[in-house]
Amino acid sequence: MDFPDFLPLKTLETQHPDYMAIAPTLTRIDDLAAGGHQLEAKKRQYLKPRTGEEQELYELRLQKFTYTNVLGGAIAQQASKLSSSSLSVTGLESHDKFWQKFRENNNRKGRSEKQLLTETFRDALKFKRVYLHVEKPYLEVSPRTKQEEEALGASPYICLYTPLHVTNWGEGDTTALDWIKIRQVTTVTSPFAKPALKATWTFITGTHTAKYEAFVKLGKGGAIAELVNQKGDTLETGEDAKVSLLRAVPHRAGKLPVVMMEVPDDLWVTNQAYLKALEHLRLENSRSDTAEMVGYVQRTWKPHVVADTDLDHTFVDTEEELKTGNQYVIKGDFSFSEAQGTSLASVGGVLQEIRDVIQDMIGMARASATKGAVEQSGISKKLDYVVQELILKSYGSLVCDAYQDLLQLVAIVAGHRKEEAETISVTGLDSFDVDSLETMLAIAIEITQIEDHLPITVLKLFYQQLSNLLVKNASAEQQAQIAEEIEQLFDRSALLKDAVEAVKMKQIQQAGDDPLPAAA
């Protein structure tokens, strides 16, 4: 595909119809899951004026804006639960140094393998889709050998994009994606100039990666209003403004270097839970507004009413303020009224119900998340985790499949042979027992009684899984070393058993060759 030197801003800003339909929902999900300052900056969008409410009162309510991030907390705990399971990657032996370095730092900024998988799952849970782009640093010179490429730091790395970044795409006849367009607006800072906004449009195809860049000023809703230079001076305005091509670089992936992980509709639970989060936000702010009035004491004065003795004249009060000091005696009555707030308890119960529903939808809660949970037996509580574990296994299978495709793609982009890339396999993320370490230790004790009847491979995999549970924060290099030491351990054990068997057989043979003792 040939990329022109200039493209109209209107063309670059073109969006896929599906993106235009889903983007508002994804933005709301992102705001509600992030909470904090991101949501507070948009509080007018989520906390609307009441019918007939004066602007002054509405502004006072906005000042008291509050939000409990139930949705984000449920997503974070689900992601944490998935990451607690162990992961096994095989087929990396031929380039172990390359893979150890990549698994420790897959984005050139120190992101580990575990962090990448957690971030991928969390974004997929929020947005249904996530895009993993295998990129290589741009070099002004072309390296002639693999050694020169590694010396120049041109190893592949991973860029993770959400559907909010991918504004347009094309679908192939045999593939899910033929090309994608990524739109990003970032802030560029300099010690000698004011911060400036830079828009980047990245086109990724099966052969090239092309980038168009321009400094911009944004208008309403984040739309680009005009093109400017880095100092902020206007260059062009309108949709016909031209944006120049930064570069178009061929890649050697042989296909689109992007892995898309997509969650099925029945597992995209955030799509349903965010509506309950919106309800929780509105009710919580209503309760907060009411709670501030509870206990507020208001003084009321009722003047003394007497019959009018002169029906031909009407008493008109003067503009003087009523004198109420201790030296004055006034016939009348003072009373005090206090807001009771009887609705707070019922609203609090509704908020708790909404929180339980959100947690159930995301999968963090169990059936035992009720008032009688403490009365249940240990076995009953374990049974409550069955459904959650089945859901987590479904997510784990999706993550493993996507990560396997990603590692195979990284191997191709790095210049490894296709046969080597195809041997890479990713398994795991399928065990989420609450007491998995204790269970594995109990099995390890019992397994000593039957280990002679089990294949060596079964024992190797079991002890490797046990080691992962014992040292969950081990680096990729340490995990590889553990796997190698387990291999050596069982190899020595096998040799020792063979030697013992050989000695026993020799003793039996010698016993058979010895003459029988003479009868007395």
mmCIF file of C-alpha atoms in Angstrom, residues 159-451:
data_model
loop_
_atom_site.group_PDB
_atom_site.id
_atom_site.type_symbol
_atom_site.label_atom_id
_atom_site.label_comp_id
_atom_site.label_asym_id
_atom_site.label_seq_id
_atom_site.Cartn_x
_atom_site.Cartn_y
_atom_site.Cartn_z
ATOM 1 C CA CYS A 159 2.210 -1.314 22.148
ATOM 2 C CA LEU A 160 -1.181 -1.865 23.768
ATOM 3 C CA TYR A 161 -4.197 0.017 22.404
ATOM 4 C CA THR A 162 -7.813 0.108 23.527
ATOM 5 C CA PRO A 163 -10.792 0.467 21.143
ATOM 6 C CA LEU A 164 -10.868 4.177 22.004
ATOM 7 C CA HIS A 165 -7.564 4.535 20.120
ATOM 8 C CA VAL A 166 -8.490 2.422 17.072
ATOM 9 C CA THR A 167 -10.864 4.731 15.191
ATOM 10 C CA ASN A 168 -11.022 2.918 11.844
ATOM 11 C CA TRP A 169 -10.195 -0.497 10.415
ATOM 12 C CA GLY A 170 -10.776 -2.865 7.540
ATOM 13 C CA GLU A 171 -11.672 -6.543 7.673
ATOM 14 C CA GLY A 172 -10.103 -9.075 5.322
ATOM 15 C CA ASP A 173 -11.681 -12.038 3.587
ATOM 16 C CA THR A 174 -9.810 -14.609 5.673
ATOM 17 C CA THR A 175 -8.637 -12.500 8.618
ATOM 18 C CA ALA A 176 -10.446 -10.525 11.280
ATOM 19 C CA LEU A 177 -8.437 -7.392 10.455
ATOM 20 C CA ASP A 178 -6.806 -6.231 7.235
ATOM 21 C CA TRP A 179 -5.596 -2.841 8.478
ATOM 22 C CA ILE A 180 -6.194 -0.486 11.420
ATOM 23 C CA LYS A 181 -5.837 3.237 12.102
ATOM 24 C CA ILE A 182 -4.779 4.462 15.541
ATOM 25 C CA ARG A 183 -5.443 8.047 16.645
ATOM 26 C CA GLN A 184 -3.560 9.531 19.584
ATOM 27 C CA VAL A 185 -3.281 13.051 20.994
ATOM 28 C CA THR A 186 -0.326 13.570 23.331
ATOM 29 C CA THR A 187 1.247 16.526 25.112
ATOM 30 C CA VAL A 188 4.765 17.429 23.971
ATOM 31 C CA THR A 189 6.849 19.329 26.502
ATOM 32 C CA SER A 190 10.100 21.212 26.110
ATOM 33 C CA PRO A 191 12.263 23.164 28.570
ATOM 34 C CA PHE A 192 12.283 26.083 26.118
ATOM 35 C CA ALA A 193 8.674 26.196 24.905
ATOM 36 C CA LYS A 194 5.101 25.937 26.086
ATOM 37 C CA PRO A 195 3.491 22.471 26.130
ATOM 38 C CA ALA A 196 1.868 21.632 22.811
ATOM 39 C CA LEU A 197 -0.634 19.010 21.670
ATOM 40 C CA LYS A 198 0.485 16.631 18.944
ATOM 41 C CA ALA A 199 -1.901 14.364 17.036
ATOM 42 C CA THR A 200 -0.582 11.130 15.542
ATOM 43 C CA TRP A 201 -2.433 8.875 13.108
ATOM 44 C CA THR A 202 -0.793 5.461 12.678
ATOM 45 C CA PHE A 203 -1.815 3.189 9.808
ATOM 46 C CA ILE A 204 -0.826 -0.463 10.219
ATOM 47 C CA THR A 205 -1.193 -2.838 7.274
ATOM 48 C CA GLY A 206 0.126 -6.263 6.364
ATOM 49 C CA THR A 207 3.270 -4.695 4.870
ATOM 50 C CA HIS A 208 3.853 -1.210 6.324
ATOM 51 C CA THR A 209 3.479 1.017 9.358
ATOM 52 C CA ALA A 210 2.865 4.673 8.430
ATOM 53 C CA LYS A 211 2.571 7.707 10.697
ATOM 54 C CA TYR A 212 1.075 11.157 10.076
ATOM 55 C CA GLU A 213 1.733 13.847 12.688
ATOM 56 C CA ALA A 214 0.734 17.456 13.326
ATOM 57 C CA PHE A 215 0.553 19.926 16.193
ATOM 58 C CA VAL A 216 -3.074 20.796 16.833
ATOM 59 C CA LYS A 217 -5.561 22.751 18.888
ATOM 60 C CA LEU A 218 -8.625 20.920 20.120
ATOM 61 C CA GLY A 219 -12.171 22.170 20.019
ATOM 62 C CA LYS A 220 -15.385 20.972 21.588
ATOM 63 C CA GLY A 221 -15.542 17.278 22.431
ATOM 64 C CA GLY A 222 -11.861 16.678 21.655
ATOM 65 C CA ALA A 223 -12.239 17.346 17.915
ATOM 66 C CA ILE A 224 -9.279 18.967 16.146
ATOM 67 C CA ALA A 225 -10.071 22.633 15.476
ATOM 68 C CA GLU A 226 -6.907 23.713 13.660
ATOM 69 C CA LEU A 227 -3.338 22.780 12.798
ATOM 70 C CA VAL A 228 -0.609 24.821 14.483
ATOM 71 C CA ASN A 229 3.156 24.886 14.743
ATOM 72 C CA GLN A 230 4.976 23.949 17.923
ATOM 73 C CA LYS A 231 4.742 27.559 19.124
ATOM 74 C CA GLY A 232 0.955 27.483 18.799
ATOM 75 C CA ASP A 233 0.658 29.710 15.717
ATOM 76 C CA THR A 234 -2.198 28.720 13.407
ATOM 77 C CA LEU A 235 -1.171 27.033 10.158
ATOM 78 C CA GLU A 236 -4.399 25.702 8.668
ATOM 79 C CA THR A 237 -7.999 25.377 9.741
ATOM 80 C CA GLY A 238 -10.948 23.344 8.527
ATOM 81 C CA GLU A 239 -11.300 19.768 7.344
ATOM 82 C CA ASP A 240 -9.284 20.436 4.166
ATOM 83 C CA ALA A 241 -6.102 21.141 6.143
ATOM 84 C CA LYS A 242 -3.240 18.911 5.033
ATOM 85 C CA VAL A 243 -1.233 16.702 7.389
ATOM 86 C CA SER A 244 2.185 15.512 6.252
ATOM 87 C CA LEU A 245 3.489 11.945 6.312
ATOM 88 C CA LEU A 246 6.152 11.433 8.969
ATOM 89 C CA ARG A 247 7.351 8.068 7.669
ATOM 90 C CA ALA A 248 6.162 4.794 6.158
ATOM 91 C CA VAL A 249 8.290 1.820 7.203
ATOM 92 C CA PRO A 250 7.941 -1.751 5.899
ATOM 93 C CA HIS A 251 7.872 -4.558 8.443
ATOM 94 C CA ARG A 252 8.735 -8.216 8.032
ATOM 95 C CA ALA A 253 5.854 -9.771 9.932
ATOM 96 C CA GLY A 254 4.350 -11.132 6.705
ATOM 97 C CA LYS A 255 0.892 -10.189 7.985
ATOM 98 C CA LEU A 256 -0.780 -7.551 10.125
ATOM 99 C CA PRO A 257 1.538 -7.289 13.182
ATOM 100 C CA VAL A 258 -1.406 -6.868 15.543
ATOM 101 C CA VAL A 259 -3.046 -9.400 17.854
ATOM 102 C CA MET A 260 -6.623 -8.547 18.776
ATOM 103 C CA MET A 261 -8.019 -10.120 21.924
ATOM 104 C CA GLU A 262 -11.817 -10.004 21.994
ATOM 105 C CA VAL A 263 -14.083 -11.031 24.868
ATOM 106 C CA PRO A 264 -17.388 -12.712 23.864
ATOM 107 C CA ASP A 265 -20.584 -10.786 24.532
ATOM 108 C CA ASP A 266 -21.604 -13.089 27.384
ATOM 109 C CA LEU A 267 -18.276 -12.443 29.155
ATOM 110 C CA TRP A 268 -18.213 -8.675 28.531
ATOM 111 C CA VAL A 269 -19.904 -8.056 31.860
ATOM 112 C CA THR A 270 -18.766 -4.444 32.188
ATOM 113 C CA ASN A 271 -21.193 -3.559 29.405
ATOM 114 C CA GLN A 272 -24.027 -4.372 31.820
ATOM 115 C CA ALA A 273 -22.412 -3.347 35.093
ATOM 116 C CA TYR A 274 -21.643 0.239 34.066
ATOM 117 C CA LEU A 275 -25.364 1.089 34.020
ATOM 118 C CA LYS A 276 -25.624 0.040 37.665
ATOM 119 C CA ALA A 277 -22.514 2.127 38.385
ATOM 120 C CA LEU A 278 -24.301 5.153 36.903
ATOM 121 C CA GLU A 279 -27.292 4.467 39.137
ATOM 122 C CA HIS A 280 -24.989 4.164 42.144
ATOM 123 C CA LEU A 281 -23.357 7.503 41.295
ATOM 124 C CA ARG A 282 -26.673 9.373 41.135
ATOM 125 C CA LEU A 283 -28.089 7.838 44.319
ATOM 126 C CA GLU A 284 -24.863 8.330 46.245
ATOM 127 C CA ASN A 285 -24.736 12.031 45.396
ATOM 128 C CA SER A 286 -28.406 12.406 46.301
ATOM 129 C CA ARG A 287 -27.770 10.773 49.678
ATOM 130 C CA SER A 288 -24.688 12.921 50.240
ATOM 131 C CA ASP A 289 -26.683 16.069 49.526
ATOM 132 C CA THR A 290 -29.439 14.974 51.909
ATOM 133 C CA ALA A 291 -26.993 13.902 54.626
ATOM 134 C CA GLU A 292 -25.464 17.375 54.799
ATOM 135 C CA MET A 293 -28.885 18.789 55.693
ATOM 136 C CA VAL A 294 -29.543 16.258 58.454
ATOM 137 C CA GLY A 295 -29.121 17.884 61.846
ATOM 138 C CA TYR A 296 -29.337 21.382 60.385
ATOM 139 C CA VAL A 297 -31.302 23.511 62.884
ATOM 140 C CA GLN A 298 -33.468 26.356 61.595
ATOM 141 C CA ARG A 299 -34.961 29.038 63.922
ATOM 142 C CA THR A 300 -38.503 30.165 63.193
ATOM 143 C CA TRP A 301 -40.210 33.277 64.674
ATOM 144 C CA LYS A 302 -43.968 33.536 64.804
ATOM 145 C CA PRO A 303 -45.113 37.130 65.537
ATOM 146 C CA HIS A 304 -47.952 37.822 67.987
ATOM 147 C CA VAL A 305 -51.183 38.289 66.070
ATOM 148 C CA VAL A 306 -53.785 40.764 67.434
ATOM 149 C CA ALA A 307 -57.100 41.906 66.069
ATOM 150 C CA ASP A 308 -57.057 45.085 64.059
ATOM 151 C CA THR A 309 -58.872 47.737 66.171
ATOM 152 C CA ASP A 310 -58.998 50.255 63.400
ATOM 153 C CA LEU A 311 -60.659 48.629 60.441
ATOM 154 C CA ASP A 312 -60.311 51.806 58.381
ATOM 155 C CA HIS A 313 -56.523 51.671 58.465
ATOM 156 C CA THR A 314 -53.993 48.949 57.658
ATOM 157 C CA PHE A 315 -50.859 48.582 59.732
ATOM 158 C CA VAL A 316 -47.747 48.919 57.601
ATOM 159 C CA ASP A 317 -44.471 47.773 59.101
ATOM 160 C CA THR A 318 -41.522 50.097 58.897
ATOM 161 C CA GLU A 319 -38.279 49.182 57.182
ATOM 162 C CA GLU A 320 -36.498 48.970 60.515
ATOM 163 C CA GLU A 321 -35.172 45.538 61.485
ATOM 164 C CA LEU A 322 -36.941 43.795 64.297
ATOM 165 C CA LYS A 323 -35.170 44.530 67.571
ATOM 166 C CA THR A 324 -34.622 41.284 69.426
ATOM 167 C CA GLY A 325 -32.051 42.130 72.078
ATOM 168 C CA ASN A 326 -32.452 41.136 75.704
ATOM 169 C CA GLN A 327 -33.655 44.644 76.586
ATOM 170 C CA TYR A 328 -36.655 44.274 74.311
ATOM 171 C CA VAL A 329 -39.764 42.266 75.108
ATOM 172 C CA ILE A 330 -41.579 40.884 72.109
ATOM 173 C CA LYS A 331 -44.886 39.147 72.158
ATOM 174 C CA GLY A 332 -44.451 36.173 69.859
ATOM 175 C CA ASP A 333 -42.960 32.716 69.673
ATOM 176 C CA PHE A 334 -39.585 31.240 68.658
ATOM 177 C CA SER A 335 -39.337 27.576 67.574
ATOM 178 C CA PHE A 336 -36.604 25.327 66.180
ATOM 179 C CA SER A 337 -36.979 22.710 63.422
ATOM 180 C CA GLU A 338 -34.442 20.027 62.507
ATOM 181 C CA ALA A 339 -34.163 17.953 59.310
ATOM 182 C CA GLN A 340 -34.650 14.302 60.279
ATOM 183 C CA GLY A 341 -33.166 12.444 57.249
ATOM 184 C CA THR A 342 -35.357 9.364 57.631
ATOM 185 C CA SER A 343 -34.716 8.405 53.986
ATOM 186 C CA LEU A 344 -30.948 7.997 54.464
ATOM 187 C CA ALA A 345 -31.210 4.464 55.843
ATOM 188 C CA SER A 346 -33.350 3.231 52.953
ATOM 189 C CA VAL A 347 -31.094 4.889 50.347
ATOM 190 C CA GLY A 348 -28.065 3.313 52.019
ATOM 191 C CA GLY A 349 -29.672 -0.113 51.681
ATOM 192 C CA VAL A 350 -30.321 0.469 47.985
ATOM 193 C CA LEU A 351 -26.698 1.535 47.461
ATOM 194 C CA GLN A 352 -25.470 -1.672 49.112
ATOM 195 C CA GLU A 353 -27.746 -3.729 46.852
ATOM 196 C CA ILE A 354 -26.320 -1.980 43.785
ATOM 197 C CA ARG A 355 -22.764 -2.656 44.966
ATOM 198 C CA ASP A 356 -23.582 -6.350 45.397
ATOM 199 C CA VAL A 357 -25.107 -6.506 41.911
ATOM 200 C CA ILE A 358 -22.043 -4.889 40.312
ATOM 201 C CA GLN A 359 -19.702 -7.266 42.126
ATOM 202 C CA ASP A 360 -21.820 -10.249 41.088
ATOM 203 C CA MET A 361 -21.813 -9.105 37.451
ATOM 204 C CA ILE A 362 -18.054 -8.689 37.307
ATOM 205 C CA GLY A 363 -17.580 -12.040 39.047
ATOM 206 C CA MET A 364 -15.813 -10.871 42.176
ATOM 207 C CA ALA A 365 -18.591 -11.842 44.573
ATOM 208 C CA ARG A 366 -19.938 -15.304 45.300
ATOM 209 C CA ALA A 367 -23.323 -16.679 46.164
ATOM 210 C CA SER A 368 -22.301 -16.405 49.797
ATOM 211 C CA ALA A 369 -22.110 -12.603 49.632
ATOM 212 C CA THR A 370 -25.204 -12.388 51.824
ATOM 213 C CA LYS A 371 -26.030 -11.708 55.444
ATOM 214 C CA GLY A 372 -25.816 -15.412 56.250
ATOM 215 C CA ALA A 373 -22.360 -15.938 54.772
ATOM 216 C CA VAL A 374 -20.693 -16.286 58.166
ATOM 217 C CA GLU A 375 -23.023 -19.147 59.057
ATOM 218 C CA GLN A 376 -21.979 -21.276 56.080
ATOM 219 C CA SER A 377 -19.593 -24.174 56.371
ATOM 220 C CA GLY A 378 -16.166 -24.196 54.769
ATOM 221 C CA ILE A 379 -17.298 -26.713 52.155
ATOM 222 C CA SER A 380 -20.308 -24.587 51.255
ATOM 223 C CA LYS A 381 -18.146 -21.515 50.815
ATOM 224 C CA LYS A 382 -15.765 -23.438 48.553
ATOM 225 C CA LEU A 383 -18.689 -24.518 46.398
ATOM 226 C CA ASP A 384 -19.615 -20.853 45.996
ATOM 227 C CA TYR A 385 -16.362 -20.286 44.111
ATOM 228 C CA VAL A 386 -17.119 -22.874 41.419
ATOM 229 C CA VAL A 387 -18.962 -20.517 39.065
ATOM 230 C CA GLN A 388 -16.380 -17.791 39.513
ATOM 231 C CA GLU A 389 -13.554 -20.229 38.790
ATOM 232 C CA LEU A 390 -15.252 -21.432 35.613
ATOM 233 C CA ILE A 391 -15.579 -17.833 34.408
ATOM 234 C CA LEU A 392 -11.943 -17.111 35.266
ATOM 235 C CA LYS A 393 -10.858 -20.205 33.336
ATOM 236 C CA SER A 394 -12.702 -18.886 30.283
ATOM 237 C CA TYR A 395 -10.887 -15.572 30.619
ATOM 238 C CA GLY A 396 -7.590 -17.365 31.231
ATOM 239 C CA SER A 397 -8.002 -19.409 28.048
ATOM 240 C CA LEU A 398 -8.577 -16.219 26.030
ATOM 241 C CA VAL A 399 -5.509 -14.544 27.537
ATOM 242 C CA CYS A 400 -3.288 -17.603 26.929
ATOM 243 C CA ASP A 401 -4.396 -17.906 23.293
ATOM 244 C CA ALA A 402 -3.784 -14.208 22.654
ATOM 245 C CA TYR A 403 -0.386 -14.262 24.378
ATOM 246 C CA GLN A 404 0.686 -17.344 22.424
ATOM 247 C CA ASP A 405 -0.208 -15.599 19.148
ATOM 248 C CA LEU A 406 1.652 -12.517 20.368
ATOM 249 C CA LEU A 407 4.861 -14.394 21.239
ATOM 250 C CA GLN A 408 4.810 -16.206 17.904
ATOM 251 C CA LEU A 409 4.406 -12.857 16.135
ATOM 252 C CA VAL A 410 7.251 -11.348 18.166
ATOM 253 C CA ALA A 411 9.477 -14.261 17.139
ATOM 254 C CA ILE A 412 8.737 -13.648 13.442
ATOM 255 C CA VAL A 413 9.350 -9.891 13.719
ATOM 256 C CA ALA A 414 12.588 -10.572 15.618
ATOM 257 C CA GLY A 415 13.827 -12.689 12.699
ATOM 258 C CA HIS A 416 13.484 -16.153 14.226
ATOM 259 C CA ARG A 417 12.657 -19.064 11.952
ATOM 260 C CA LYS A 418 8.993 -19.802 11.372
ATOM 261 C CA GLU A 419 9.460 -23.370 12.626
ATOM 262 C CA GLU A 420 10.854 -22.035 15.910
ATOM 263 C CA ALA A 421 7.981 -19.574 16.304
ATOM 264 C CA GLU A 422 5.370 -22.283 15.800
ATOM 265 C CA THR A 423 6.775 -24.338 18.699
ATOM 266 C CA ILE A 424 5.971 -21.583 21.221
ATOM 267 C CA SER A 425 3.111 -22.620 23.482
ATOM 268 C CA VAL A 426 1.381 -20.817 26.364
ATOM 269 C CA THR A 427 -0.698 -22.658 28.956
ATOM 270 C CA GLY A 428 -1.933 -22.041 32.487
ATOM 271 C CA LEU A 429 -4.191 -19.398 34.076
ATOM 272 C CA ASP A 430 -6.603 -22.202 34.928
ATOM 273 C CA SER A 431 -6.160 -22.756 38.674
ATOM 274 C CA PHE A 432 -7.708 -20.249 41.069
ATOM 275 C CA ASP A 433 -8.162 -22.163 44.314
ATOM 276 C CA VAL A 434 -8.190 -19.943 47.364
ATOM 277 C CA ASP A 435 -5.844 -22.311 49.188
ATOM 278 C CA SER A 436 -3.985 -23.556 46.106
ATOM 279 C CA LEU A 437 -0.556 -23.480 47.779
ATOM 280 C CA GLU A 438 -1.795 -25.457 50.782
ATOM 281 C CA THR A 439 -3.534 -27.901 48.450
ATOM 282 C CA MET A 440 -0.400 -28.383 46.356
ATOM 283 C CA LEU A 441 1.737 -28.970 49.453
ATOM 284 C CA ALA A 442 -0.741 -31.570 50.695
ATOM 285 C CA ILE A 443 -0.637 -33.291 47.302
ATOM 286 C CA ALA A 444 3.173 -33.166 47.327
ATOM 287 C CA ILE A 445 3.192 -35.126 50.599
ATOM 288 C CA GLU A 446 0.738 -37.719 49.324
ATOM 289 C CA ILE A 447 2.385 -38.046 45.913
ATOM 290 C CA THR A 448 5.522 -39.562 47.421
ATOM 291 C CA GLN A 449 3.576 -42.794 47.919
ATOM 292 C CA ILE A 450 2.745 -43.199 44.211
ATOM 293 C CA GLU A 451 5.528 -41.303 42.441
#
